[in-house]
Structure formats: C-alpha cells, structure tokens
Amino acid sequence: MFSLKRKTMGEATFDIVNNMIMLCICFITLYPIWYVLVNAFNNGSDAMSGGIYWWPRVFSLENFKAVFVTPGIMQAMWITVAKTVVGTAAHVFFTAMVAYALSRKNLIGGKLYILMGTVTLFFSGGLIPTFLLMRDLHLLENFLVYIIPFMFSFFDLIIFMTFFRDIPEGLEEAARIDGANDWSIFLRIVLPVSMPVLATIALFHGVFQWNDYFTGMIYINNPDLQPIQTYLYRVVAQSSSNQMMVAVQGSSVTKSVTSQSIKLATMVVTTLPIVFVYPFLQRYFVKGMMIGSIKG
Amino acid sequence: MQKNSNTGSGPALSPQAAARIETGVGNRNSLWKRLLAQKHLQTMALLGVVWMIIFNYIPMYGVIIAFKEYNIVKSIAEAPWVGLTHFREFLDDENLGNVIKNTLGISLIKLFIGFPLPIIFALFLNEVRSVRFKKSIQTISYLPHFLSWVVLGGILATWLADVGIINNILLALNVIDQPISYLAEPSYFWTIVISSDIWKELGWSAIIYLAAISGVSPEMYEAATIDGAGRFQKMWYVTLPAIKSTISILFILSVSGVLNSNFDQILVLRNSLNDSASNVIDYYVYYTGILSGRFSYSTAVGLLKSVIALILLLIANNVSRKINDTSLF
C-alpha cells in the first residue's frame, strides 16, 4: 500500500531505526526470562557465584529433579492443575449458561437480572465482607473456594451475550420445531457454535486460575491444599527458602542444589505450560479483547 | 435489547414479543403460563441470580460492618452501631498520609508513563513493514503478561539480589562500591514497581490499540501519502485520530482506578524493610483486616476507597464526554 511512492532516504532510515527499537524491546522482554532459565539449568552451588548470563556454566538437571521429588511441590502442582481445569470448566459453563438465558429477548425479568449484574460491576463488598462470607459458607480450608466463588463473572457474561445474540435465529428455530427445549438448544446448538468465545474466556480464566496466589493465601492454610503459586509466594516473598531445603533434604538430591536454584526451577516449571499454550490461542484472545473493549 | 418490551413488564405484549414466546402453551396472557413455558431459561437465569445474591450482594450487605463494631463472636446483625467512628479513626491514623502518598504516587506515575507507552508502542509497531516480523514481536510482547506476579517477583528478586545481575553490572562499571539490596530500600520501591509493571503489560495493553488501528482503511494512508505526508505525519494525522475514542475509554478506566494498586504485585514485592514506600491502601486494608483482625475498621477504609473511586469514575466519564464526545455510559 506504500508502493505509490518510492522509498526515500528518510523512509529507509525510519524503517531501520524502528526495527532496531522493536528488536531492543524483544530483547528486554525475553532476556530476564532467559536469565532465569539458564540459571535454573545450572548447577545450583556453582550458580551462587553469579556471572551466568547467556548459557549454563555447569549444565545440570538436578534442580528440576529436586522439584519433582519434593512432595510439597508436587502436591501444590497437582492442586494448581486441578483448580485450573475444574475452575475453568465450571466458570465457562456456568457463565455461558446464564448468559444464554439472559440473551433471550423473551426472558421474563431479563431486564431486572441484567440490572442486578450491572450493579456488581460498580460495587463490591470488598475484602473483609467477602472473607466473612467464605467463612460462613465453610469454604475456608476447602478446595471449593477456588471454584465456586469464581464460577461466574458478569463481565464475561456480557462478552458471551454479545456473541450469543449474533447466532442466526434460524438455527434455534429449526431445533425448536424438532421439539428441542431451551436446555438442549443451549447444549447442542449454542455451545458448539460458540467455540471461539468459549476458548477466549477459558484462556482468560485459565490464566487467572493458574496464576492466582491470593485465594490460596487468605483462605487456605493447609499446605496440602495450597496451589503452586501460593507455595512460591510463601517461599519468594517471605524468603523462607530454608523451608524448601528442609523439604528437599529428606529426598535423595545431591548437594549441588541450593534453595535458590530449586526456586528458579520451580518458577520455570510453573510457567512453562502457559508459555507453550498462549501462542496457539493468540487469535482467540485478540478477538476476545476486542469484544471486551467494545462492550466494556 | 431494543425489542424486549415485554421483559418483566406483565402481560402487555408487543406482537413480535408475543410471537417469540410461542412455545405451544395456549394462554399467553397468564404470566404464570409464560414462566412455565420458559422454565428451562428461567432456571438457568435464576441460578446466576442466586450466585450473584450470595457472592455479590451478601458481601455488599456485609459492608455495614464499617458502621458497626463487629467481632467474630457476634453475627453482623447483632453487632452494635458505631456510626462513623471507624472512618474518623482512619482520618486520624498516623499511616493515612503515607498510605495516600504511596497509593497516588505509584498510580499517577503509572498513569503518566505506563498509559502512553503502549500507545506509542502500538503506533511504531504498526509501522513495521514485514508482516511476519510484526506478528513475532507481538507474540513476544504478550509473553510477560502470562507470567504470574509471584514468578515475576522471583525473577526480580534474582535480578536485584546482592549477587544478581544488576549489582554485578553496576559494580563492574564502578557505579557503586558495594552491592545494594534494592528490595530492602524504600527509595527504590516505586521505580521497581512501575518499571516491572510496564515490562509486564506493555505488549498486552497494546492489543486493543493495534486492533483499533487495524480497522483504519488503507486508502486513508494512501491519500495521506499522495498529499506528501511522511511517516510521523501519518501516525499523527491518520492513525492517532483513529484510536482516539479507544484511548479515551481506557483513560477513563485508568483514572477511576488510581486508588487501586496492583495488589498482587505490591504484595509480592513489599516487605517490612520497604514498608514506608510500599504501604498502599489495598495493603493497608489487607493488613488491618486479615492480619490484625480489625474487621470493621478495615471494611470502613475499603468502603471509603470504593466510594472515592466511583466518584472519580463519574468525573472522568463526564469530562471525557464534554471534551471529546466519548464516554462509558
């Protein structure tokens, strides 16, 4: 589209400088992560002296071995996987279901329901009233605290509704003539044709579930129920790395592993699944962000 | 939404609406029959409503403990009323000045530096000619958004450690004589918080702008080229006006959020040594409420914050509507 005019000197300089700036941004984005990665793959006690910038000096997989044999870490990983899978499935299904009902124009009371939801976008009870509610619902020290309070989001509901309203009515009419009720229309027609928006919301919520440490921190004290992010928080922020070493000493890991190097390896293991998944879902979340911003 | 004149408004039906609910049930005028006809839909909707009542509205009711002296033994209803005592207590609190300074300081710097940067990034990324290169940069720039703050906190702790890369470089360059414990020094806290936030969200925040830019028709650029516009002029006169309304909306949201700190981030990076620079409203609410068990006081502080935030949102919305005809509602 720029072919109307030949590239001038100025244009060419601009392109070169611009590309260089973009390369710099990529470097600044990637290098901090790379630094952690090479240190995690380096012998732990050797890494203590520092100076590992580009490539592991003494390559070692011991740190990762230590991560996988430490019972606390594996348990926390398992909790994270379970809460992400169950939590995301529950969130997407439940929110989509309510959104489908509210997107029907003939729904009696629909306006009232939508008003009720809109209010929740602007007011919330805040930390303590929510905490007291969780206590009264016996959700403290309970795995379900990761699932039920996050099953529904009115903001996501708006995104779903926008999408559902665009589904051609003919699809539903045909099913209705065949005797399908609203429930089976939702399950058999609406959900299957809404995969892009389901994927978008699933990605957003999945990332939230995977990365959330706060829920585990305030509602859960039982180490067997904490997710990996909460575990890491307790190790990173409170620098109680000794705790980690105690856990490791029981296992058959060599002396080359330090608390710092296990921490790095845990961070890598915690992050890798997301890093591998997001590029493939990119087209979905770009679209989702657009719907969200238009409606938002 | 335009055609739903019948929803929740009794038996008066427009012809289209009446046609819509035709599901084989005879008497259309009976509200009960109509409800019965859509029992599946109503069940789905009401499940959501019940969820909202429990998880949104009960905590909203719980906010009244801000005006009460609540303790764990009694229920919320039984606790005695104390009026505005807790609010006054907060206004007299010695932490007040510091908490407000830290909250507004961090947020405003984030707003003035962190808000324009994604726009600038989007503008320049849009000028990259190679489509493949552009896509790769975009993918890379999203990456940090997907890291959790806990992991990023770990990365920062590694970088800023006494034997970390920052100290090593500065020592090698003779800028400093001995390693600095950056996370233990209040004077570095804001810089760390703001720069790590920008690092994490730059690419992600640019998505919306890039989406808006991609809607600009190529003819606009061609016309500008024929008129002799250079790259910067095209950015300024074509691209920027095209994303003006997106910028306004996001700016309104950012302004109304100045009292929000990124709590996940603050909690990871703060410690008792940098407390004088890291104690923000959100942390203060958490500390007084969850850690010290002063439930009523903490709720009062939180409530005060939400009320001010709502007022800020309304002001920002109105100003934006007057200035450039864009508003949220």
PDB file of C-alpha atoms in Angstrom, chain A residues 68-283:
ATOM      1  CA  PHE A  68       9.829 -33.338  41.048  1.00  0.00           C
ATOM      2  CA  VAL A  69      10.857 -35.322  44.103  1.00  0.00           C
ATOM      3  CA  THR A  70       9.844 -32.702  46.676  1.00  0.00           C
ATOM      4  CA  PRO A  71       6.427 -33.845  47.886  1.00  0.00           C
ATOM      5  CA  GLY A  72       5.155 -30.348  48.805  1.00  0.00           C
ATOM      6  CA  ILE A  73       5.873 -29.010  45.316  1.00  0.00           C
ATOM      7  CA  MET A  74       4.241 -31.887  43.511  1.00  0.00           C
ATOM      8  CA  GLN A  75       1.158 -31.687  45.710  1.00  0.00           C
ATOM      9  CA  ALA A  76       0.897 -27.933  45.050  1.00  0.00           C
ATOM     10  CA  MET A  77       1.313 -28.519  41.305  1.00  0.00           C
ATOM     11  CA  TRP A  78      -1.456 -31.033  41.385  1.00  0.00           C
ATOM     12  CA  ILE A  79      -3.741 -28.580  43.205  1.00  0.00           C
ATOM     13  CA  THR A  80      -2.960 -25.917  40.602  1.00  0.00           C
ATOM     14  CA  VAL A  81      -3.750 -28.250  37.708  1.00  0.00           C
ATOM     15  CA  ALA A  82      -6.961 -29.413  39.402  1.00  0.00           C
ATOM     16  CA  LYS A  83      -8.186 -25.901  40.232  1.00  0.00           C
ATOM     17  CA  THR A  84      -7.342 -24.633  36.758  1.00  0.00           C
ATOM     18  CA  VAL A  85      -9.136 -27.458  34.955  1.00  0.00           C
ATOM     19  CA  VAL A  86     -12.176 -27.682  37.221  1.00  0.00           C
ATOM     20  CA  GLY A  87     -12.378 -23.935  37.865  1.00  0.00           C
ATOM     21  CA  THR A  88     -12.163 -23.012  34.181  1.00  0.00           C
ATOM     22  CA  ALA A  89     -14.695 -25.630  33.114  1.00  0.00           C
ATOM     23  CA  ALA A  90     -17.129 -24.515  35.824  1.00  0.00           C
ATOM     24  CA  HIS A  91     -16.624 -20.814  35.067  1.00  0.00           C
ATOM     25  CA  VAL A  92     -17.074 -21.141  31.328  1.00  0.00           C
ATOM     26  CA  PHE A  93     -20.041 -23.479  31.511  1.00  0.00           C
ATOM     27  CA  PHE A  94     -21.918 -21.673  34.269  1.00  0.00           C
ATOM     28  CA  THR A  95     -21.328 -18.145  32.973  1.00  0.00           C
ATOM     29  CA  ALA A  96     -22.216 -19.193  29.413  1.00  0.00           C
ATOM     30  CA  MET A  97     -25.389 -20.851  30.641  1.00  0.00           C
ATOM     31  CA  VAL A  98     -26.603 -17.752  32.472  1.00  0.00           C
ATOM     32  CA  ALA A  99     -25.513 -15.596  29.538  1.00  0.00           C
ATOM     33  CA  TYR A 100     -27.575 -17.720  27.158  1.00  0.00           C
ATOM     34  CA  ALA A 101     -30.691 -17.289  29.301  1.00  0.00           C
ATOM     35  CA  LEU A 102     -30.140 -13.537  29.627  1.00  0.00           C
ATOM     36  CA  SER A 103     -29.507 -13.172  25.901  1.00  0.00           C
ATOM     37  CA  ARG A 104     -33.041 -14.419  25.094  1.00  0.00           C
ATOM     38  CA  LYS A 105     -35.206 -11.424  24.393  1.00  0.00           C
ATOM     39  CA  ASN A 106     -38.369 -13.037  25.729  1.00  0.00           C
ATOM     40  CA  LEU A 107     -36.912 -13.885  29.137  1.00  0.00           C
ATOM     41  CA  ILE A 108     -39.308 -12.657  31.789  1.00  0.00           C
ATOM     42  CA  GLY A 109     -37.407 -10.497  34.273  1.00  0.00           C
ATOM     43  CA  GLY A 110     -34.388 -10.314  31.968  1.00  0.00           C
ATOM     44  CA  LYS A 111     -34.001  -6.566  32.374  1.00  0.00           C
ATOM     45  CA  LEU A 112     -34.014  -6.881  36.148  1.00  0.00           C
ATOM     46  CA  TYR A 113     -31.414  -9.645  36.067  1.00  0.00           C
ATOM     47  CA  ILE A 114     -29.154  -7.595  33.825  1.00  0.00           C
ATOM     48  CA  LEU A 115     -29.530  -4.576  36.089  1.00  0.00           C
ATOM     49  CA  MET A 116     -28.585  -6.721  39.074  1.00  0.00           C
ATOM     50  CA  GLY A 117     -25.459  -7.837  37.253  1.00  0.00           C
ATOM     51  CA  THR A 118     -24.515  -4.337  36.116  1.00  0.00           C
ATOM     52  CA  VAL A 119     -24.576  -3.147  39.722  1.00  0.00           C
ATOM     53  CA  THR A 120     -21.954  -5.760  40.590  1.00  0.00           C
ATOM     54  CA  LEU A 121     -19.581  -4.183  38.065  1.00  0.00           C
ATOM     55  CA  PHE A 122     -19.520  -0.972  40.083  1.00  0.00           C
ATOM     56  CA  PHE A 123     -19.947  -2.032  43.693  1.00  0.00           C
ATOM     57  CA  SER A 124     -18.422  -4.855  45.633  1.00  0.00           C
ATOM     58  CA  GLY A 125     -18.361  -5.827  49.253  1.00  0.00           C
ATOM     59  CA  GLY A 126     -14.602  -5.665  49.482  1.00  0.00           C
ATOM     60  CA  LEU A 127     -12.081  -7.881  51.167  1.00  0.00           C
ATOM     61  CA  ILE A 128     -13.426  -8.377  54.677  1.00  0.00           C
ATOM     62  CA  PRO A 129     -17.149  -8.903  53.958  1.00  0.00           C
ATOM     63  CA  THR A 130     -16.119 -11.409  51.286  1.00  0.00           C
ATOM     64  CA  PHE A 131     -13.795 -13.134  53.722  1.00  0.00           C
ATOM     65  CA  LEU A 132     -16.576 -13.364  56.317  1.00  0.00           C
ATOM     66  CA  LEU A 133     -18.907 -14.813  53.698  1.00  0.00           C
ATOM     67  CA  MET A 134     -16.398 -17.523  52.771  1.00  0.00           C
ATOM     68  CA  ARG A 135     -16.049 -18.343  56.445  1.00  0.00           C
ATOM     69  CA  ASP A 136     -19.816 -18.610  56.912  1.00  0.00           C
ATOM     70  CA  LEU A 137     -20.111 -20.797  53.819  1.00  0.00           C
ATOM     71  CA  HIS A 138     -17.430 -23.112  55.263  1.00  0.00           C
ATOM     72  CA  LEU A 139     -15.224 -22.519  52.267  1.00  0.00           C
ATOM     73  CA  LEU A 140     -12.101 -21.855  54.354  1.00  0.00           C
ATOM     74  CA  GLU A 141      -9.633 -24.738  54.072  1.00  0.00           C
ATOM     75  CA  ASN A 142     -11.823 -26.150  51.325  1.00  0.00           C
ATOM     76  CA  PHE A 143     -10.829 -26.871  47.727  1.00  0.00           C
ATOM     77  CA  LEU A 144     -14.154 -25.489  46.515  1.00  0.00           C
ATOM     78  CA  VAL A 145     -13.041 -21.964  47.493  1.00  0.00           C
ATOM     79  CA  TYR A 146     -11.049 -21.978  44.235  1.00  0.00           C
ATOM     80  CA  ILE A 147     -14.105 -22.950  42.209  1.00  0.00           C
ATOM     81  CA  ILE A 148     -17.472 -21.694  43.445  1.00  0.00           C
ATOM     82  CA  PRO A 149     -16.643 -18.027  44.152  1.00  0.00           C
ATOM     83  CA  PHE A 150     -15.105 -17.777  40.665  1.00  0.00           C
ATOM     84  CA  MET A 151     -17.780 -19.670  38.764  1.00  0.00           C
ATOM     85  CA  PHE A 152     -19.498 -16.559  37.496  1.00  0.00           C
ATOM     86  CA  SER A 153     -18.412 -13.189  36.174  1.00  0.00           C
ATOM     87  CA  PHE A 154     -20.845 -10.611  34.872  1.00  0.00           C
ATOM     88  CA  PHE A 155     -18.140  -9.052  32.753  1.00  0.00           C
ATOM     89  CA  ASP A 156     -17.554 -12.348  30.959  1.00  0.00           C
ATOM     90  CA  LEU A 157     -21.308 -12.772  30.714  1.00  0.00           C
ATOM     91  CA  ILE A 158     -21.518  -9.558  28.674  1.00  0.00           C
ATOM     92  CA  ILE A 159     -18.909 -10.930  26.262  1.00  0.00           C
ATOM     93  CA  PHE A 160     -20.863 -14.184  25.936  1.00  0.00           C
ATOM     94  CA  MET A 161     -24.157 -12.332  25.410  1.00  0.00           C
ATOM     95  CA  THR A 162     -22.666 -10.211  22.642  1.00  0.00           C
ATOM     96  CA  PHE A 163     -21.648 -13.385  20.890  1.00  0.00           C
ATOM     97  CA  PHE A 164     -24.863 -15.342  21.502  1.00  0.00           C
ATOM     98  CA  ARG A 165     -27.020 -12.541  20.121  1.00  0.00           C
ATOM     99  CA  ASP A 166     -25.223 -12.896  16.793  1.00  0.00           C
ATOM    100  CA  ILE A 167     -26.089 -16.565  16.401  1.00  0.00           C
ATOM    101  CA  PRO A 168     -28.543 -16.854  13.490  1.00  0.00           C
ATOM    102  CA  GLU A 169     -32.027 -17.424  14.867  1.00  0.00           C
ATOM    103  CA  GLY A 170     -32.786 -19.962  12.166  1.00  0.00           C
ATOM    104  CA  LEU A 171     -30.514 -22.477  13.861  1.00  0.00           C
ATOM    105  CA  GLU A 172     -32.584 -22.389  17.016  1.00  0.00           C
ATOM    106  CA  GLU A 173     -35.930 -22.259  15.287  1.00  0.00           C
ATOM    107  CA  ALA A 174     -35.106 -25.429  13.404  1.00  0.00           C
ATOM    108  CA  ALA A 175     -34.208 -27.227  16.618  1.00  0.00           C
ATOM    109  CA  ARG A 176     -37.342 -25.950  18.314  1.00  0.00           C
ATOM    110  CA  ILE A 177     -39.531 -27.334  15.555  1.00  0.00           C
ATOM    111  CA  ASP A 178     -37.810 -30.668  16.142  1.00  0.00           C
ATOM    112  CA  GLY A 179     -39.024 -30.456  19.731  1.00  0.00           C
ATOM    113  CA  ALA A 180     -35.824 -29.335  21.460  1.00  0.00           C
ATOM    114  CA  ASN A 181     -36.222 -27.334  24.671  1.00  0.00           C
ATOM    115  CA  ASP A 182     -34.056 -24.355  25.742  1.00  0.00           C
ATOM    116  CA  TRP A 183     -31.733 -26.557  27.720  1.00  0.00           C
ATOM    117  CA  SER A 184     -30.898 -28.845  24.829  1.00  0.00           C
ATOM    118  CA  ILE A 185     -30.675 -25.896  22.440  1.00  0.00           C
ATOM    119  CA  PHE A 186     -28.046 -24.379  24.723  1.00  0.00           C
ATOM    120  CA  LEU A 187     -26.094 -27.625  24.993  1.00  0.00           C
ATOM    121  CA  ARG A 188     -26.391 -28.892  21.433  1.00  0.00           C
ATOM    122  CA  ILE A 189     -26.585 -25.739  19.346  1.00  0.00           C
ATOM    123  CA  VAL A 190     -25.354 -22.661  21.166  1.00  0.00           C
ATOM    124  CA  LEU A 191     -22.261 -24.127  22.848  1.00  0.00           C
ATOM    125  CA  PRO A 192     -20.901 -25.906  19.742  1.00  0.00           C
ATOM    126  CA  VAL A 193     -21.169 -22.824  17.529  1.00  0.00           C
ATOM    127  CA  SER A 194     -19.606 -20.576  20.191  1.00  0.00           C
ATOM    128  CA  MET A 195     -16.200 -22.240  20.400  1.00  0.00           C
ATOM    129  CA  PRO A 196     -14.148 -19.071  19.691  1.00  0.00           C
ATOM    130  CA  VAL A 197     -15.699 -17.112  22.545  1.00  0.00           C
ATOM    131  CA  LEU A 198     -15.620 -20.140  24.849  1.00  0.00           C
ATOM    132  CA  ALA A 199     -11.910 -20.535  24.101  1.00  0.00           C
ATOM    133  CA  THR A 200     -11.272 -16.853  24.782  1.00  0.00           C
ATOM    134  CA  ILE A 201     -12.969 -16.834  28.159  1.00  0.00           C
ATOM    135  CA  ALA A 202     -11.452 -20.206  29.025  1.00  0.00           C
ATOM    136  CA  LEU A 203      -7.992 -18.830  28.263  1.00  0.00           C
ATOM    137  CA  PHE A 204      -8.508 -15.690  30.359  1.00  0.00           C
ATOM    138  CA  HIS A 205      -9.958 -17.572  33.278  1.00  0.00           C
ATOM    139  CA  GLY A 206      -7.472 -20.407  32.960  1.00  0.00           C
ATOM    140  CA  VAL A 207      -4.573 -17.965  33.193  1.00  0.00           C
ATOM    141  CA  PHE A 208      -6.210 -16.337  36.203  1.00  0.00           C
ATOM    142  CA  GLN A 209      -6.677 -19.689  37.933  1.00  0.00           C
ATOM    143  CA  TRP A 210      -3.170 -20.807  37.117  1.00  0.00           C
ATOM    144  CA  ASN A 211      -1.539 -17.600  38.341  1.00  0.00           C
ATOM    145  CA  ASP A 212      -3.742 -16.726  41.316  1.00  0.00           C
ATOM    146  CA  TYR A 213      -1.949 -16.997  44.627  1.00  0.00           C
ATOM    147  CA  PHE A 214      -4.082 -14.665  46.737  1.00  0.00           C
ATOM    148  CA  THR A 215      -7.044 -17.027  47.159  1.00  0.00           C
ATOM    149  CA  GLY A 216      -4.761 -19.768  48.423  1.00  0.00           C
ATOM    150  CA  MET A 217      -3.041 -17.294  50.671  1.00  0.00           C
ATOM    151  CA  ILE A 218      -6.008 -15.904  52.569  1.00  0.00           C
ATOM    152  CA  TYR A 219      -8.457 -18.813  52.575  1.00  0.00           C
ATOM    153  CA  ILE A 220      -6.104 -21.785  52.819  1.00  0.00           C
ATOM    154  CA  ASN A 221      -3.514 -22.629  55.457  1.00  0.00           C
ATOM    155  CA  ASN A 222      -3.387 -26.359  54.899  1.00  0.00           C
ATOM    156  CA  PRO A 223      -0.184 -26.959  52.844  1.00  0.00           C
ATOM    157  CA  ASP A 224      -1.831 -29.900  51.086  1.00  0.00           C
ATOM    158  CA  LEU A 225      -4.470 -27.590  49.598  1.00  0.00           C
ATOM    159  CA  GLN A 226      -2.285 -24.684  48.504  1.00  0.00           C
ATOM    160  CA  PRO A 227      -1.607 -24.166  44.786  1.00  0.00           C
ATOM    161  CA  ILE A 228       1.926 -23.833  43.461  1.00  0.00           C
ATOM    162  CA  GLN A 229       1.679 -20.040  43.172  1.00  0.00           C
ATOM    163  CA  THR A 230       0.824 -19.712  46.841  1.00  0.00           C
ATOM    164  CA  TYR A 231       3.624 -22.118  47.676  1.00  0.00           C
ATOM    165  CA  LEU A 232       6.035 -19.994  45.621  1.00  0.00           C
ATOM    166  CA  TYR A 233       4.717 -16.816  47.203  1.00  0.00           C
ATOM    167  CA  ARG A 234       5.392 -18.167  50.645  1.00  0.00           C
ATOM    168  CA  VAL A 235       8.912 -19.067  49.536  1.00  0.00           C
ATOM    169  CA  VAL A 236       9.707 -15.973  47.419  1.00  0.00           C
ATOM    170  CA  ALA A 237       8.114 -13.131  49.308  1.00  0.00           C
ATOM    171  CA  GLN A 238       8.742 -14.385  52.775  1.00  0.00           C
ATOM    172  CA  SER A 239      12.181 -15.654  51.818  1.00  0.00           C
ATOM    173  CA  SER A 240      11.577 -18.740  53.851  1.00  0.00           C
ATOM    174  CA  SER A 241      13.704 -20.690  51.450  1.00  0.00           C
ATOM    175  CA  ASN A 242      15.054 -22.755  54.308  1.00  0.00           C
ATOM    176  CA  GLN A 243      11.679 -24.380  54.469  1.00  0.00           C
ATOM    177  CA  MET A 244      12.260 -25.609  50.951  1.00  0.00           C
ATOM    178  CA  MET A 245      15.666 -27.006  51.802  1.00  0.00           C
ATOM    179  CA  VAL A 246      14.217 -28.891  54.740  1.00  0.00           C
ATOM    180  CA  ALA A 247      11.702 -30.421  52.396  1.00  0.00           C
ATOM    181  CA  VAL A 248      14.432 -31.358  49.943  1.00  0.00           C
ATOM    182  CA  GLN A 249      16.836 -32.832  52.468  1.00  0.00           C
ATOM    183  CA  GLY A 250      14.521 -35.731  53.034  1.00  0.00           C
ATOM    184  CA  SER A 251      14.920 -36.731  49.411  1.00  0.00           C
ATOM    185  CA  SER A 252      17.879 -38.163  47.600  1.00  0.00           C
ATOM    186  CA  VAL A 253      19.110 -34.993  45.942  1.00  0.00           C
ATOM    187  CA  THR A 254      22.774 -34.141  45.721  1.00  0.00           C
ATOM    188  CA  LYS A 255      24.406 -31.157  47.383  1.00  0.00           C
ATOM    189  CA  SER A 256      24.623 -29.265  44.106  1.00  0.00           C
ATOM    190  CA  VAL A 257      21.098 -27.987  44.628  1.00  0.00           C
ATOM    191  CA  THR A 258      20.502 -24.783  46.579  1.00  0.00           C
ATOM    192  CA  SER A 259      17.244 -23.280  47.764  1.00  0.00           C
ATOM    193  CA  GLN A 260      17.692 -20.522  45.182  1.00  0.00           C
ATOM    194  CA  SER A 261      18.221 -22.952  42.323  1.00  0.00           C
ATOM    195  CA  ILE A 262      15.161 -25.008  43.245  1.00  0.00           C
ATOM    196  CA  LYS A 263      13.166 -21.804  43.445  1.00  0.00           C
ATOM    197  CA  LEU A 264      14.218 -20.924  39.893  1.00  0.00           C
ATOM    198  CA  ALA A 265      13.446 -24.423  38.651  1.00  0.00           C
ATOM    199  CA  THR A 266      10.020 -24.307  40.299  1.00  0.00           C
ATOM    200  CA  MET A 267       9.346 -20.948  38.645  1.00  0.00           C
ATOM    201  CA  VAL A 268      10.284 -22.403  35.266  1.00  0.00           C
ATOM    202  CA  VAL A 269       8.111 -25.490  35.737  1.00  0.00           C
ATOM    203  CA  THR A 270       5.219 -23.316  36.910  1.00  0.00           C
ATOM    204  CA  THR A 271       5.420 -21.007  33.916  1.00  0.00           C
ATOM    205  CA  LEU A 272       6.224 -23.365  31.051  1.00  0.00           C
ATOM    206  CA  PRO A 273       2.687 -24.714  30.465  1.00  0.00           C
ATOM    207  CA  ILE A 274       1.275 -21.218  29.939  1.00  0.00           C
ATOM    208  CA  VAL A 275       4.178 -20.109  27.778  1.00  0.00           C
ATOM    209  CA  PHE A 276       3.661 -23.072  25.499  1.00  0.00           C
ATOM    210  CA  VAL A 277      -0.076 -22.688  25.252  1.00  0.00           C
ATOM    211  CA  TYR A 278      -0.649 -18.967  24.721  1.00  0.00           C
ATOM    212  CA  PRO A 279       0.836 -18.512  21.227  1.00  0.00           C
ATOM    213  CA  PHE A 280      -1.653 -21.041  19.868  1.00  0.00           C
ATOM    214  CA  LEU A 281      -4.603 -19.268  21.429  1.00  0.00           C
ATOM    215  CA  GLN A 282      -3.434 -15.843  20.341  1.00  0.00           C
ATOM    216  CA  ARG A 283      -6.071 -15.315  17.656  1.00  0.00           C
TER     217      ARG A 283
END
